[in-house]
mmCIF file of C-alpha atoms in Angstrom:
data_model
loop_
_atom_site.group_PDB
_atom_site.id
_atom_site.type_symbol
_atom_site.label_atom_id
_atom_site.label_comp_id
_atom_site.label_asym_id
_atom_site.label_seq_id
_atom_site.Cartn_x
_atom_site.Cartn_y
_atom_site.Cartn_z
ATOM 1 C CA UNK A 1 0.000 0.000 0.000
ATOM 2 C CA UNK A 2 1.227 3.314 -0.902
ATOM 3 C CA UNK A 3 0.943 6.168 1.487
ATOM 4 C CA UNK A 4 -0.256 9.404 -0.085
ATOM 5 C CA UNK A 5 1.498 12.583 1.944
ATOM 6 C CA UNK A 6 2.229 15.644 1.096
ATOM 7 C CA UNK A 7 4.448 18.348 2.731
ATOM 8 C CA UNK A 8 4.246 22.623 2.777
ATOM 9 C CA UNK A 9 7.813 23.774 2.543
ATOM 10 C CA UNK A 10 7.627 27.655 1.967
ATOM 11 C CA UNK A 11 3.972 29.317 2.655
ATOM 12 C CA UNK A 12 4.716 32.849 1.980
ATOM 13 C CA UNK A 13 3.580 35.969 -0.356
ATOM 14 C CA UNK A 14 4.857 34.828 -4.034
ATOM 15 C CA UNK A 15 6.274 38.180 -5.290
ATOM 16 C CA UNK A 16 4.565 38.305 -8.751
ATOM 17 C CA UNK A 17 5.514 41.649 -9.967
ATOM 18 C CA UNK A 18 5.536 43.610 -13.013
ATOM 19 C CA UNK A 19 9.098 44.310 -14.601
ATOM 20 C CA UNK A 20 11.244 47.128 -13.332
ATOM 21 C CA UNK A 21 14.602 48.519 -13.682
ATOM 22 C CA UNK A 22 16.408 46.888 -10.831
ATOM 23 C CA UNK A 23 18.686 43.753 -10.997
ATOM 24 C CA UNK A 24 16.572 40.708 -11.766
ATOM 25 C CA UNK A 25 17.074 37.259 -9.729
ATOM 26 C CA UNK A 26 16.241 34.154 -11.089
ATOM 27 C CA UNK A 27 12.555 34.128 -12.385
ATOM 28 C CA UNK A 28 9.751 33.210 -14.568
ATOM 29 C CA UNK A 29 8.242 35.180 -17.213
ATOM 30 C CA UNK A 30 4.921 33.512 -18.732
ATOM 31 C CA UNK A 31 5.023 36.523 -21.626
ATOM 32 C CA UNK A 32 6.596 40.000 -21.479
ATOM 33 C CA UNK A 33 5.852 42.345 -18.079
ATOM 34 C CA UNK A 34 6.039 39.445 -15.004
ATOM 35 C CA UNK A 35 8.596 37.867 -13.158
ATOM 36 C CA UNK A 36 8.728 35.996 -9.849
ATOM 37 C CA UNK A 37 11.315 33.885 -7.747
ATOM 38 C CA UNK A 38 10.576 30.404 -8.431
ATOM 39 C CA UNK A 39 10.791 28.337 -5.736
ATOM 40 C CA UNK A 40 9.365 25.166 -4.167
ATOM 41 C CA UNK A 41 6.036 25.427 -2.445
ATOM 42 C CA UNK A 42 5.087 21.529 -1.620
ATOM 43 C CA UNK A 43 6.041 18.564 -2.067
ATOM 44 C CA UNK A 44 3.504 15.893 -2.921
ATOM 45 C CA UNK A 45 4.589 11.911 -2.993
ATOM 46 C CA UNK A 46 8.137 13.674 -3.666
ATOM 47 C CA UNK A 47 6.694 15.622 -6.801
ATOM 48 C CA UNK A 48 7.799 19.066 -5.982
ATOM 49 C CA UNK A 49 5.597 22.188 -6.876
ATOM 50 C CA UNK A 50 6.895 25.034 -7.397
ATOM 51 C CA UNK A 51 5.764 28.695 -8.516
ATOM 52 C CA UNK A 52 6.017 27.793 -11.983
ATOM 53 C CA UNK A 53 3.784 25.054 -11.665
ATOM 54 C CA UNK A 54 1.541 27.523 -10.204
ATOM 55 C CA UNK A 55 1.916 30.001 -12.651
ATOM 56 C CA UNK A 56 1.455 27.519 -15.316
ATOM 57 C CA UNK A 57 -2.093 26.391 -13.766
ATOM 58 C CA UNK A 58 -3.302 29.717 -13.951
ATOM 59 C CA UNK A 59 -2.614 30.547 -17.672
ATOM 60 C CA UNK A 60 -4.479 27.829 -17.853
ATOM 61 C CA UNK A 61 -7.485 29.517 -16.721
ATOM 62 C CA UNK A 62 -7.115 32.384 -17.857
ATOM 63 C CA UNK A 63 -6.727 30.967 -21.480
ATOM 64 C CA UNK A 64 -9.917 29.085 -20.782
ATOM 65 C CA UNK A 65 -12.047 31.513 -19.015
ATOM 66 C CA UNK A 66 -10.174 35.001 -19.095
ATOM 67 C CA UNK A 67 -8.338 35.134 -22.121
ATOM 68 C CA UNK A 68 -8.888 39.061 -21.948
ATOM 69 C CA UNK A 69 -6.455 39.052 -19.442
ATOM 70 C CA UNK A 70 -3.567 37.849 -21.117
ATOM 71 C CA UNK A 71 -2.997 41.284 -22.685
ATOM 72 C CA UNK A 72 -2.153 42.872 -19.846
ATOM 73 C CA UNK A 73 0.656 42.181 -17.582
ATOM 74 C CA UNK A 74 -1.152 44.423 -14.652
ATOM 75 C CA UNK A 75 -4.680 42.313 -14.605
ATOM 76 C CA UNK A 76 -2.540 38.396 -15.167
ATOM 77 C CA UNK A 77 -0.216 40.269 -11.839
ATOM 78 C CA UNK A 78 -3.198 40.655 -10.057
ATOM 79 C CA UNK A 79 -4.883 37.503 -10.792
ATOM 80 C CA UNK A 80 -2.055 35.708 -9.811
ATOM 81 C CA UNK A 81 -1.771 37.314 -6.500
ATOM 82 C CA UNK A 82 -5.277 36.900 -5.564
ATOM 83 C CA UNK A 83 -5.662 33.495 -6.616
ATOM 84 C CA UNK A 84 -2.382 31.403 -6.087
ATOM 85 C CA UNK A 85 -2.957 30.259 -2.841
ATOM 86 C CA UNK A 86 -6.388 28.534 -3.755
ATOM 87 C CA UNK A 87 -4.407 26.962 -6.759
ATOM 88 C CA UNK A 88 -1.629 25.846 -4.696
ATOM 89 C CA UNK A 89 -4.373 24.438 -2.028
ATOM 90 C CA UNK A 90 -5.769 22.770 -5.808
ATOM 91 C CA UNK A 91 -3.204 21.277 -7.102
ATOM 92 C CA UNK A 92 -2.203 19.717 -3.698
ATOM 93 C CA UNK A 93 -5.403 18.008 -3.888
ATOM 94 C CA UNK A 94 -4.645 17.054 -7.609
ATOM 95 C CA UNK A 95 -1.535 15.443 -7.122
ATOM 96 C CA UNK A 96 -3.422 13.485 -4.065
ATOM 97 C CA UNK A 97 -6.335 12.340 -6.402
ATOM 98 C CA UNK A 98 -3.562 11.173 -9.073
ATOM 99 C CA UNK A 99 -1.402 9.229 -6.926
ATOM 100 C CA UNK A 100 -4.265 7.171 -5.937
ATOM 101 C CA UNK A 101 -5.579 6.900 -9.592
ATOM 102 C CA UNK A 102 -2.045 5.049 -10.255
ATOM 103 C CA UNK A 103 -2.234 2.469 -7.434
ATOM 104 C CA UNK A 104 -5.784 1.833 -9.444
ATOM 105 C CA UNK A 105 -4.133 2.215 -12.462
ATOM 106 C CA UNK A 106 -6.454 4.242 -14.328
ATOM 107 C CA UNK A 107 -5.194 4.629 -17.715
ATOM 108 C CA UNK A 108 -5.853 8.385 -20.036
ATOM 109 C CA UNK A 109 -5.222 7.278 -23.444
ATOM 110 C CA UNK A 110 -3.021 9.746 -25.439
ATOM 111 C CA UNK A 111 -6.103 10.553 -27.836
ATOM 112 C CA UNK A 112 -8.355 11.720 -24.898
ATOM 113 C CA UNK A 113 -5.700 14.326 -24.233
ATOM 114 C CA UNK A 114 -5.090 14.993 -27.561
ATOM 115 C CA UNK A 115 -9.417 15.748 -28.325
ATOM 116 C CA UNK A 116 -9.547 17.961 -25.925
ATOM 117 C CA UNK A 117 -6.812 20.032 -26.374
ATOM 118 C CA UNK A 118 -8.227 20.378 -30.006
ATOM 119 C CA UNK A 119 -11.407 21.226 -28.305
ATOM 120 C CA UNK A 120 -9.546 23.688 -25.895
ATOM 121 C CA UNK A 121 -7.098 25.468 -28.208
ATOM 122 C CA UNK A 122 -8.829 24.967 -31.463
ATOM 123 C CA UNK A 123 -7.388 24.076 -34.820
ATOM 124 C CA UNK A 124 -4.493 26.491 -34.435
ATOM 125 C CA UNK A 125 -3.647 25.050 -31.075
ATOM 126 C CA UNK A 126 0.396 25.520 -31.386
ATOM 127 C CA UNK A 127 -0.061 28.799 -31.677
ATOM 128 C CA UNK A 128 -2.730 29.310 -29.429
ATOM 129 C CA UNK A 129 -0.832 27.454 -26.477
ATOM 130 C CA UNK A 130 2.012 30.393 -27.247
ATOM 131 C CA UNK A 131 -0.324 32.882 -26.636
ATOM 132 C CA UNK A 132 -1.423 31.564 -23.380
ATOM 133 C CA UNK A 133 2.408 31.100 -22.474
ATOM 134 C CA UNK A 134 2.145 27.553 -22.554
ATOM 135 C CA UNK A 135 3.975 24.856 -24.502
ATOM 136 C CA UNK A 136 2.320 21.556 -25.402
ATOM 137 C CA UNK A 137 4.097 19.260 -23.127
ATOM 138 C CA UNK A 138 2.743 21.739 -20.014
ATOM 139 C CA UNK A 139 -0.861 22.073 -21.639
ATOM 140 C CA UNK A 140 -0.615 18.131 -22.117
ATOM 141 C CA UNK A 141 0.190 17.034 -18.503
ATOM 142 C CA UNK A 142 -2.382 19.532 -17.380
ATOM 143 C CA UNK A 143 -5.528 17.847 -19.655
ATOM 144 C CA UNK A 144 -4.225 14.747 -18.392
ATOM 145 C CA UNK A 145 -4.645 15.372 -14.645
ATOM 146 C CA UNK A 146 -7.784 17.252 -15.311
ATOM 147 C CA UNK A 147 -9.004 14.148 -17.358
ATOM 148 C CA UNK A 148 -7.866 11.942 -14.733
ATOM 149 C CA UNK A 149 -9.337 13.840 -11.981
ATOM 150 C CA UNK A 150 -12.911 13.699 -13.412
ATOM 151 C CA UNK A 151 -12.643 9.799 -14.042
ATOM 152 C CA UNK A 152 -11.422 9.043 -10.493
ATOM 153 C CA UNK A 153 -14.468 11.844 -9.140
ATOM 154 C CA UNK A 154 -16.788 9.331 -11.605
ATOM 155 C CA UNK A 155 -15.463 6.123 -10.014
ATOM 156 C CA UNK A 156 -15.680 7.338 -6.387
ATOM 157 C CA UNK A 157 -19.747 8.354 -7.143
ATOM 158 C CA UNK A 158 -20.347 4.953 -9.035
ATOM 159 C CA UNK A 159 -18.488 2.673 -6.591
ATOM 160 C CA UNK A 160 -19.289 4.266 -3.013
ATOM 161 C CA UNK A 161 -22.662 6.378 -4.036
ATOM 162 C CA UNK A 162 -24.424 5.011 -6.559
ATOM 163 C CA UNK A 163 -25.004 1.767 -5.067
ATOM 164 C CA UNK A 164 -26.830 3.349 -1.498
ATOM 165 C CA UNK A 165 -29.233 5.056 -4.004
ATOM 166 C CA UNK A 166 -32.221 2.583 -4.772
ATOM 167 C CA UNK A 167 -34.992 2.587 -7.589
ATOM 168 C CA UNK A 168 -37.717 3.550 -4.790
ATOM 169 C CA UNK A 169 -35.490 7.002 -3.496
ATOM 170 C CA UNK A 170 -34.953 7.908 -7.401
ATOM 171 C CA UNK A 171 -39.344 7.305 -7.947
ATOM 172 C CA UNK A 172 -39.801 9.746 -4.475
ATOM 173 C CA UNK A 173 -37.073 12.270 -5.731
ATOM 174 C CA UNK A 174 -38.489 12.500 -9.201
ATOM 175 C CA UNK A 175 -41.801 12.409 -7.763
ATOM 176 C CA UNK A 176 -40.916 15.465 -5.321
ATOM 177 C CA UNK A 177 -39.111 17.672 -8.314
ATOM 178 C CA UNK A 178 -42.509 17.296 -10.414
ATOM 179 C CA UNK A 179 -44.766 18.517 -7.228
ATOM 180 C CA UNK A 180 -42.124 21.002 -6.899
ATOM 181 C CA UNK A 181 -42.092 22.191 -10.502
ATOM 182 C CA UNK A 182 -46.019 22.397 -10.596
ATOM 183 C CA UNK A 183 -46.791 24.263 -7.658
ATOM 184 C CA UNK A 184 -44.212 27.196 -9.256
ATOM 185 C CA UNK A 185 -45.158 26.910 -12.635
ATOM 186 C CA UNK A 186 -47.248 29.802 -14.003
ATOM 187 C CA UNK A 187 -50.573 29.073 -14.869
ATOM 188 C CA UNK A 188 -51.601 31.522 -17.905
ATOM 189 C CA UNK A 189 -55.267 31.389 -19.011
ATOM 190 C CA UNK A 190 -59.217 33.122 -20.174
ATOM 191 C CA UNK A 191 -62.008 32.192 -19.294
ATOM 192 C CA UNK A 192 -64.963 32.303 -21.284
ATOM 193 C CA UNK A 193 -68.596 32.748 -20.383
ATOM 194 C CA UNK A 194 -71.835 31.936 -22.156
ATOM 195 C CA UNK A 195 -74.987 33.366 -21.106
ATOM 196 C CA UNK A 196 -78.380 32.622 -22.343
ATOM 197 C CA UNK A 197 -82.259 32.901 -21.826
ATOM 198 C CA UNK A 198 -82.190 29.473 -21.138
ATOM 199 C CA UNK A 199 -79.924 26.869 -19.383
ATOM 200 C CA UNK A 200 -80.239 24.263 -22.013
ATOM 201 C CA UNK A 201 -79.519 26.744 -24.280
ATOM 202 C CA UNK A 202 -76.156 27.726 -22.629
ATOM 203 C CA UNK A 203 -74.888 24.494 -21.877
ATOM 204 C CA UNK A 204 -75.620 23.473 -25.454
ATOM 205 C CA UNK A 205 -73.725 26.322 -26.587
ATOM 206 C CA UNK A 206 -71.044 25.760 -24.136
ATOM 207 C CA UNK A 207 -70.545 22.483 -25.191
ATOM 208 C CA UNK A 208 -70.283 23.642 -28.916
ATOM 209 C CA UNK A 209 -67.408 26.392 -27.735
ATOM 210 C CA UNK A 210 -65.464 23.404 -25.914
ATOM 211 C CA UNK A 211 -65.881 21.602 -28.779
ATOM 212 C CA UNK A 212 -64.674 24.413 -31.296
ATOM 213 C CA UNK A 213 -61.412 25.449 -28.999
ATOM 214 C CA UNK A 214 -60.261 21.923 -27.762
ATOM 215 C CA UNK A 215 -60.524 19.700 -30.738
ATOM 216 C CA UNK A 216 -60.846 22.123 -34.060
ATOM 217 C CA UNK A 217 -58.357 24.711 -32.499
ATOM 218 C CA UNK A 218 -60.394 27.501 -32.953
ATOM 219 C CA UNK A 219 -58.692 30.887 -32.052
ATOM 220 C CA UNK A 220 -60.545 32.391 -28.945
ATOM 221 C CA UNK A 221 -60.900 35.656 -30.886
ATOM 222 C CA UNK A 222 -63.156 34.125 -33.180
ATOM 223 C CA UNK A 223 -65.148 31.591 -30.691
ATOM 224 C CA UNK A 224 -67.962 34.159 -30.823
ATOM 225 C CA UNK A 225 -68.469 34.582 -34.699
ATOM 226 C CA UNK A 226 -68.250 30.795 -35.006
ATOM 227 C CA UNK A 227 -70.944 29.862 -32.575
ATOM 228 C CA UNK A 228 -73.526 32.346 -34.032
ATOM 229 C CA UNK A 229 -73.628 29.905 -36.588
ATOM 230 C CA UNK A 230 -75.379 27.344 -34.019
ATOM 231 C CA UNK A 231 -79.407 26.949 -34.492
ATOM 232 C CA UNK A 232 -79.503 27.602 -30.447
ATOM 233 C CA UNK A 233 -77.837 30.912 -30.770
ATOM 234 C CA UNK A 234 -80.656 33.946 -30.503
ATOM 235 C CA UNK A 235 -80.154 37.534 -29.465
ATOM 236 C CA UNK A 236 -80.000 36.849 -25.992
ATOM 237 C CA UNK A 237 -76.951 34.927 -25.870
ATOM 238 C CA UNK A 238 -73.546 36.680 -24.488
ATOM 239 C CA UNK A 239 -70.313 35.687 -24.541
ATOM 240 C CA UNK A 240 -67.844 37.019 -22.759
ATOM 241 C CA UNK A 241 -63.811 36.472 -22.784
ATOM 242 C CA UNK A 242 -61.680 37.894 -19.968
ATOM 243 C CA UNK A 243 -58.517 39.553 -19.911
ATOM 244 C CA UNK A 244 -55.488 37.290 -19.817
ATOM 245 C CA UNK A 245 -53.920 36.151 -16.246
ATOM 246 C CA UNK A 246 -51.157 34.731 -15.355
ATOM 247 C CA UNK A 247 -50.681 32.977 -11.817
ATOM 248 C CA UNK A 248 -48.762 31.054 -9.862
ATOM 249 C CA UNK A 249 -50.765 27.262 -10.214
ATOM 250 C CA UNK A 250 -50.854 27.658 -5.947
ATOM 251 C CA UNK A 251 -52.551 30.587 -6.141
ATOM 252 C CA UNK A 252 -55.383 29.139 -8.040
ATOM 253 C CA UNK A 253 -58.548 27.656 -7.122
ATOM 254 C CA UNK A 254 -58.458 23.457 -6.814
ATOM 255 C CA UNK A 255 -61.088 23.485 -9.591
ATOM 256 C CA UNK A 256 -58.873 25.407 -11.898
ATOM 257 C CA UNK A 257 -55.998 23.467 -10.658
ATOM 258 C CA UNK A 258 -57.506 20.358 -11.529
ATOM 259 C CA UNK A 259 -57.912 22.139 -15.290
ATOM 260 C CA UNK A 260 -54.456 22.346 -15.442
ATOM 261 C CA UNK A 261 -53.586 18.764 -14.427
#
């Protein structure tokens, strides 16, 4: 059995700062305007991570989901110091989650990385990986531990979760999202009333304007033209159509409610 550990050696403020005229130390520049002092941060099942490793995560994101920033040197400088402590804290856990993917020896085949860095970096993907300041070997180990990660989050639901969940709590879940889903649905309707001389006459009538709107699809603006046609129809008849509402189905009467069923 393999014992996963890992071990903080420096927890300090990474100087990320923009170039200035003063005598450089040894650093890392993702693309013209930052530099930093690599050094080791952690050391994970004796992988080391360092700042570049760091720095390297984070163009990763920002290719993916801020590529606005990688423009400007001042906003990447200020992502980076806002965020590298969470992405340290992440790619802690990464390593972690790997190391126990290879005592399972879960295998990412070469064209799973390779699809989605097409999908990632598009057709043009060498040069698109040197404008996020990346080359392909870093890009490649990074879809590889992403890829990895999601399999081994997959296996962990299917093997420990999946199993406690039975047909019966899926039927009362589903059956609670549907009550759920219908008492917050909106309810948007007219009603229409018929009035005659005569009952018969308006429930005959009625019937006819059911008939005419349900099955022949009748547009409600022309309901009243149509049944003047009927033999019962007479100068006493009304019909009336009322504006249009729209309510919550709980706010409805139960004999409306059982309209809408």
């Amino acid at each position: 059995m393999i014992i996963k550990y890992f071990t903080f050696i420096a927890f300090a403020l990474i100087p990320f700062v923009l170039h200035a005229d003063q005598e450089k130390e040894v650093s890392y520049d993702t693309r013209q305007g930052i530099s930093t002092n690599n050094r080791v941060l952690a050391s994970v099942n004796g992988k080391v991570i360092s700042v570049i490793d760091i720095m390297k995560k984070m163009d990763m994101v920002l290719y993916q989901h801020y590529p606005q920033y990688l423009e400007s040197s001042e906003l990447r400088c200020q992502f980076y110091q806002m965020h590298w402590r969470q992405m340290l804290s992440d790619i802690v856990d990464r390593e972690l989650v790997i190391a126990d993917a290879q005592d399972k020896n879960l295998l990412v085949s070469s064209g799973d990385v390779r699809e989605e860095l097409e999908e990632i970096f598009g057709p043009n993907m060498m040069l698109n990986l040197d404008a996020a300041g990346l080359q392909l070997s870093e890009a490649w180990e990074i879809i590889k531990a992403d890829i990895t990660i999601r399999r081994m989050l997959y296996y962990q639901v299917q093997s420990r979760i999946l199993p406690q969940i039975t047909p019966q709590d899926v039927r009362k879940r589903y059956e609670q999202h549907v009550a759920m889903l219908k008492e917050s649905s909106d309810c948007i309707w007219k009603a229409v009333s018929i009035r005659a001389s005569q009952q018969e006459q308006a429930v005959v009538l009625g019937s006819r304007a059911h008939l005419l709107l349900t099955e022949e699809k009748l547009p409600l603006d022309a309901l009243q033209e149509k049944l003047q046609e009927h033999q019962q129809w007479d100068d006493t008849v009304v019909v009336s159509i009322s504006p249009l509402y729209t309510q919550k189905r709980g706010e409805i009467s139960s004999t409306l409610q059982e309209l809408f069923a």
